[in-house]
Amino acid sequence: MSMLFAYPDAAKFGRVLPKNKIYEHGSPSAAVRQLFVRQVEQIVWQHKLAPETVNLKASKAVPEIQIFSIALKGDELKPEVLRCIDLAIPFPIIFELRFDGKVKPVAAFKRPSEADASKWVISEYFDGDWTATDTPRKPLPMVFDLEALYGHLLLPLMPYPARPGEDLQERVERMERIRLKQRELERCEARLRKEKQFNRKVAINAELRDLKQELENLTRPLSVSGTAVAP
């Protein structure tokens, strides 16, 4: 099923965004600038979802949603590039990466900082699969405001479904905890492969079992009552 949405003609913006404009506002390091040069062909500010273009109410957290199309020079784009763009543009952004006749949606959950409303808190990035650019797109969901629309645009990119009563921020935080646990698990497995001493292997195996259980608890769906659903 496609994770791409059909944006209305009224929201079309279609302006090329020069890289130097991103540099001015995103303050990238020399290494990140090199990533822009090596990996990014062109950035187009494709659509602007705002009260006047989609007839949905804005909120402080989501005043507008921007859709950026990024033509790539290869099939990879480092998240540091996306983070630089997100830091430069003070609105939530959904990215569509394009390469070799294919497109892939990518986005982070972006919200105003509680400590400083002029700054944004940006989560890790979530992405969909590469699909053909002519893949039929889904219509935008029927919602009452831009905040709800933003949630609907982000949800298909997350690898595990929402749990009952879990709001968008809680779900994003759980996805990030899952990624941390997965990395811990990979490091633990690497240690086990290298370990020669039997007693150390036993200890690492016990650690692995605990990590796998924690990961299962984080990824398993919950019933409405809040109990884990058996696989």
Short mmCIF file of C-alpha atoms in Angstrom, two decimals:
data_model
loop_
_atom_site.label_atom_id
_atom_site.label_comp_id
_atom_site.label_asym_id
_atom_site.label_seq_id
_atom_site.Cartn_x
_atom_site.Cartn_y
_atom_site.Cartn_z
CA MET A 1 0.00 0.00 0.00
CA SER A 2 1.30 3.45 -0.93
CA MET A 3 2.43 5.79 1.84
CA LEU A 4 2.24 8.74 -0.55
CA PHE A 5 -0.57 11.25 -0.32
CA ALA A 6 -2.19 13.33 -3.07
CA TYR A 7 -1.86 17.01 -2.17
CA PRO A 8 -4.43 19.48 -3.54
CA ASP A 9 -3.58 21.80 -6.43
CA ALA A 10 -4.44 24.78 -4.25
CA ALA A 11 -1.53 23.85 -1.96
CA LYS A 12 1.04 23.63 -4.78
CA PHE A 13 4.05 25.89 -4.16
CA GLY A 14 6.62 24.49 -6.58
CA ARG A 15 9.66 26.65 -5.80
CA VAL A 16 13.26 25.51 -6.03
CA LEU A 17 15.01 26.12 -2.71
CA PRO A 18 18.70 27.01 -3.23
CA LYS A 19 21.11 25.15 -0.97
CA ASN A 20 22.75 28.41 0.14
CA LYS A 21 19.41 29.51 1.65
CA ILE A 22 19.42 26.33 3.76
CA TYR A 23 23.04 27.02 4.75
CA GLU A 24 22.13 30.55 5.88
CA HIS A 25 19.43 29.36 8.30
CA GLY A 26 20.51 25.79 9.11
CA SER A 27 24.18 26.59 9.91
CA PRO A 28 25.55 23.22 8.73
CA SER A 29 29.08 22.06 9.47
CA ALA A 30 31.57 21.70 6.62
CA ALA A 31 30.94 17.92 6.67
CA VAL A 32 27.17 18.39 6.28
CA ARG A 33 27.71 20.88 3.43
CA GLN A 34 29.76 18.19 1.70
CA LEU A 35 26.82 15.78 2.10
CA PHE A 36 24.55 18.35 0.40
CA VAL A 37 27.03 18.61 -2.48
CA ARG A 38 27.53 14.84 -2.86
CA GLN A 39 23.99 13.62 -2.30
CA VAL A 40 21.49 16.39 -3.20
CA GLU A 41 20.69 17.38 -6.78
CA GLN A 42 17.81 19.80 -6.09
CA ILE A 43 15.36 20.74 -3.34
CA VAL A 44 11.84 21.82 -4.35
CA TRP A 45 9.35 23.31 -1.90
CA GLN A 46 6.52 21.35 -3.49
CA HIS A 47 3.40 22.05 -1.39
CA LYS A 48 2.36 24.28 1.45
CA LEU A 49 -0.49 22.90 3.57
CA ALA A 50 -1.90 25.92 5.39
CA PRO A 51 -5.36 27.20 6.45
CA GLU A 52 -5.70 29.15 3.18
CA THR A 53 -4.65 26.22 0.95
CA VAL A 54 -6.36 23.21 2.56
CA ASN A 55 -9.07 24.95 4.60
CA LEU A 56 -7.95 23.42 7.90
CA LYS A 57 -7.43 25.19 11.20
CA ALA A 58 -3.83 25.86 12.29
CA SER A 59 -2.45 25.36 15.79
CA LYS A 60 0.59 26.66 17.66
CA ALA A 61 2.31 23.28 17.20
CA VAL A 62 1.35 22.95 13.51
CA PRO A 63 0.82 26.38 11.88
CA GLU A 64 1.56 24.89 8.43
CA ILE A 65 2.94 21.66 6.96
CA GLN A 66 5.52 21.84 4.17
CA ILE A 67 6.10 19.13 1.56
CA PHE A 68 9.67 19.12 0.22
CA SER A 69 10.77 17.08 -2.80
CA ILE A 70 14.49 16.26 -2.86
CA ALA A 71 16.07 14.96 -6.07
CA LEU A 72 19.08 12.83 -5.12
CA LYS A 73 22.31 12.04 -6.94
CA GLY A 74 22.21 8.45 -5.60
CA ASP A 75 19.84 6.28 -3.57
CA GLU A 76 21.11 7.47 -0.18
CA LEU A 77 20.57 10.62 1.86
CA LYS A 78 22.11 10.99 5.30
CA PRO A 79 19.70 12.17 8.03
CA GLU A 80 22.08 15.04 8.85
CA VAL A 81 20.97 16.70 5.60
CA LEU A 82 17.28 16.42 6.50
CA ARG A 83 17.97 17.69 10.02
CA CYS A 84 19.76 20.74 8.62
CA ILE A 85 16.72 21.53 6.43
CA ASP A 86 14.36 20.97 9.36
CA LEU A 87 16.43 23.37 11.50
CA ALA A 88 16.33 25.98 8.72
CA ILE A 89 12.54 25.85 8.13
CA PRO A 90 10.31 26.69 11.15
CA PHE A 91 7.44 24.37 10.18
CA PRO A 92 6.81 20.62 10.20
CA ILE A 93 8.08 19.05 6.95
CA ILE A 94 7.29 15.87 5.06
CA PHE A 95 10.12 15.00 2.65
CA GLU A 96 9.77 13.05 -0.57
CA LEU A 97 13.14 11.72 -1.78
CA ARG A 98 13.40 11.05 -5.52
CA PHE A 99 15.90 8.97 -7.47
CA ASP A 100 15.84 6.86 -10.62
CA GLY A 101 12.06 6.99 -11.16
CA LYS A 102 11.28 6.18 -7.53
CA VAL A 103 10.10 8.17 -4.54
CA LYS A 104 10.33 7.58 -0.78
CA PRO A 105 8.61 9.59 2.00
CA VAL A 106 10.71 10.54 5.05
CA ALA A 107 9.91 12.72 8.07
CA ALA A 108 10.71 13.39 11.69
CA PHE A 109 8.14 14.40 14.30
CA LYS A 110 8.78 18.10 14.79
CA ARG A 111 7.28 20.18 17.59
CA PRO A 112 7.97 23.54 19.27
CA SER A 113 10.28 23.30 22.29
CA GLU A 114 8.51 23.72 25.64
CA ALA A 115 11.57 25.55 26.97
CA ASP A 116 11.87 27.95 24.01
CA ALA A 117 8.93 28.30 21.59
CA SER A 118 11.25 29.75 18.92
CA LYS A 119 13.13 26.43 18.73
CA TRP A 120 11.95 23.07 17.43
CA VAL A 121 12.44 19.59 18.85
CA ILE A 122 13.12 17.09 16.05
CA SER A 123 12.77 13.33 16.56
CA GLU A 124 14.64 10.62 14.71
CA TYR A 125 13.61 10.14 11.07
CA PHE A 126 11.05 7.60 9.90
CA ASP A 127 10.75 6.51 6.29
CA GLY A 128 8.63 4.49 3.92
CA ASP A 129 9.74 2.23 1.07
CA TRP A 130 10.93 3.32 -2.35
CA THR A 131 8.01 3.15 -4.79
CA ALA A 132 7.56 4.08 -8.46
CA THR A 133 6.82 7.78 -8.90
CA ASP A 134 3.61 6.94 -10.79
CA THR A 135 2.25 4.85 -7.89
CA PRO A 136 -1.36 5.97 -7.17
CA ARG A 137 -1.49 8.28 -4.18
CA LYS A 138 -3.95 8.18 -1.30
CA PRO A 139 -6.36 11.09 -0.80
CA LEU A 140 -5.72 13.24 2.25
CA PRO A 141 -7.69 12.02 5.29
CA MET A 142 -10.81 13.85 6.42
CA VAL A 143 -9.71 15.79 9.51
CA PHE A 144 -10.61 19.06 11.23
CA ASP A 145 -7.21 20.70 11.72
CA LEU A 146 -3.60 20.70 10.54
CA GLU A 147 -2.37 19.03 13.73
CA ALA A 148 -4.54 15.97 13.07
CA LEU A 149 -3.45 15.97 9.41
CA TYR A 150 0.21 16.02 10.46
CA GLY A 151 -0.36 12.95 12.61
CA HIS A 152 -2.01 11.11 9.70
CA LEU A 153 0.92 11.97 7.39
CA LEU A 154 3.47 10.68 9.91
CA LEU A 155 1.75 7.51 11.16
CA PRO A 156 2.25 5.36 8.01
CA LEU A 157 6.02 5.95 8.26
CA MET A 158 6.32 4.39 11.71
CA PRO A 159 7.19 0.68 11.81
CA TYR A 160 4.84 -0.33 14.64
CA PRO A 161 1.14 0.51 15.04
CA ALA A 162 -0.22 2.90 17.64
CA ARG A 163 -1.47 1.49 20.92
CA PRO A 164 -4.90 2.35 22.36
CA GLY A 165 -4.84 5.84 23.90
CA GLU A 166 -1.31 6.54 22.65
CA ASP A 167 -0.96 10.05 21.20
CA LEU A 168 1.48 10.99 18.44
CA GLN A 169 4.28 12.18 20.72
CA GLU A 170 4.02 9.06 22.92
CA ARG A 171 4.15 6.83 19.85
CA VAL A 172 7.21 8.63 18.49
CA GLU A 173 8.96 8.31 21.86
CA ARG A 174 8.19 4.56 21.90
CA MET A 175 9.58 4.19 18.36
CA GLU A 176 12.77 5.92 19.49
CA ARG A 177 13.07 3.61 22.52
CA ILE A 178 12.61 0.63 20.18
CA ARG A 179 15.48 1.86 17.99
CA LEU A 180 17.73 2.30 21.03
CA LYS A 181 16.95 -1.24 22.20
CA GLN A 182 17.59 -2.62 18.71
CA ARG A 183 21.03 -0.96 18.68
CA GLU A 184 21.79 -2.31 22.17
CA LEU A 185 20.76 -5.76 20.97
CA GLU A 186 23.05 -5.54 17.92
CA ARG A 187 26.01 -4.47 20.10
CA CYS A 188 25.29 -7.29 22.55
CA GLU A 189 25.16 -9.87 19.72
CA ALA A 190 28.48 -8.53 18.37
CA ARG A 191 30.05 -8.95 21.83
CA LEU A 192 28.74 -12.51 22.04
CA ARG A 193 30.27 -13.41 18.66
CA LYS A 194 33.70 -12.15 19.78
CA GLU A 195 33.64 -13.60 23.30
CA LYS A 196 35.71 -16.75 23.87
CA GLN A 197 35.22 -17.37 27.61
CA PHE A 198 32.30 -19.64 28.46
CA ASN A 199 31.23 -17.84 31.67
CA ARG A 200 31.23 -14.47 29.85
CA LYS A 201 29.12 -15.99 27.06
CA VAL A 202 26.58 -17.17 29.65
CA ALA A 203 26.37 -13.63 31.10
CA ILE A 204 26.01 -12.02 27.67
CA ASN A 205 23.32 -14.54 26.71
CA ALA A 206 21.36 -13.59 29.83
CA GLU A 207 21.72 -9.92 28.87
CA LEU A 208 20.50 -10.76 25.36
CA ARG A 209 17.40 -12.51 26.71
CA ASP A 210 16.55 -9.43 28.82
CA LEU A 211 17.00 -7.08 25.85
CA LYS A 212 14.83 -9.27 23.61
CA GLN A 213 12.10 -9.30 26.26
CA GLU A 214 12.26 -5.50 26.63
CA LEU A 215 12.08 -5.12 22.84
CA GLU A 216 9.11 -7.49 22.64
CA ASN A 217 7.31 -5.48 25.36
CA LEU A 218 7.88 -2.25 23.41
CA THR A 219 6.77 -3.62 20.03
CA ARG A 220 3.87 -5.88 21.04
CA PRO A 221 0.42 -4.32 20.46
CA LEU A 222 -1.73 -3.70 23.53
CA SER A 223 -5.44 -4.41 23.90
CA VAL A 224 -7.85 -1.63 24.84
CA SER A 225 -7.48 -2.70 28.49
CA GLY A 226 -3.71 -2.04 28.25
CA THR A 227 -2.60 -5.67 28.44
CA ALA A 228 -0.24 -7.20 25.93
CA VAL A 229 -1.78 -9.05 23.02
CA ALA A 230 -0.38 -12.56 22.61
CA PRO A 231 1.43 -13.11 19.30
#
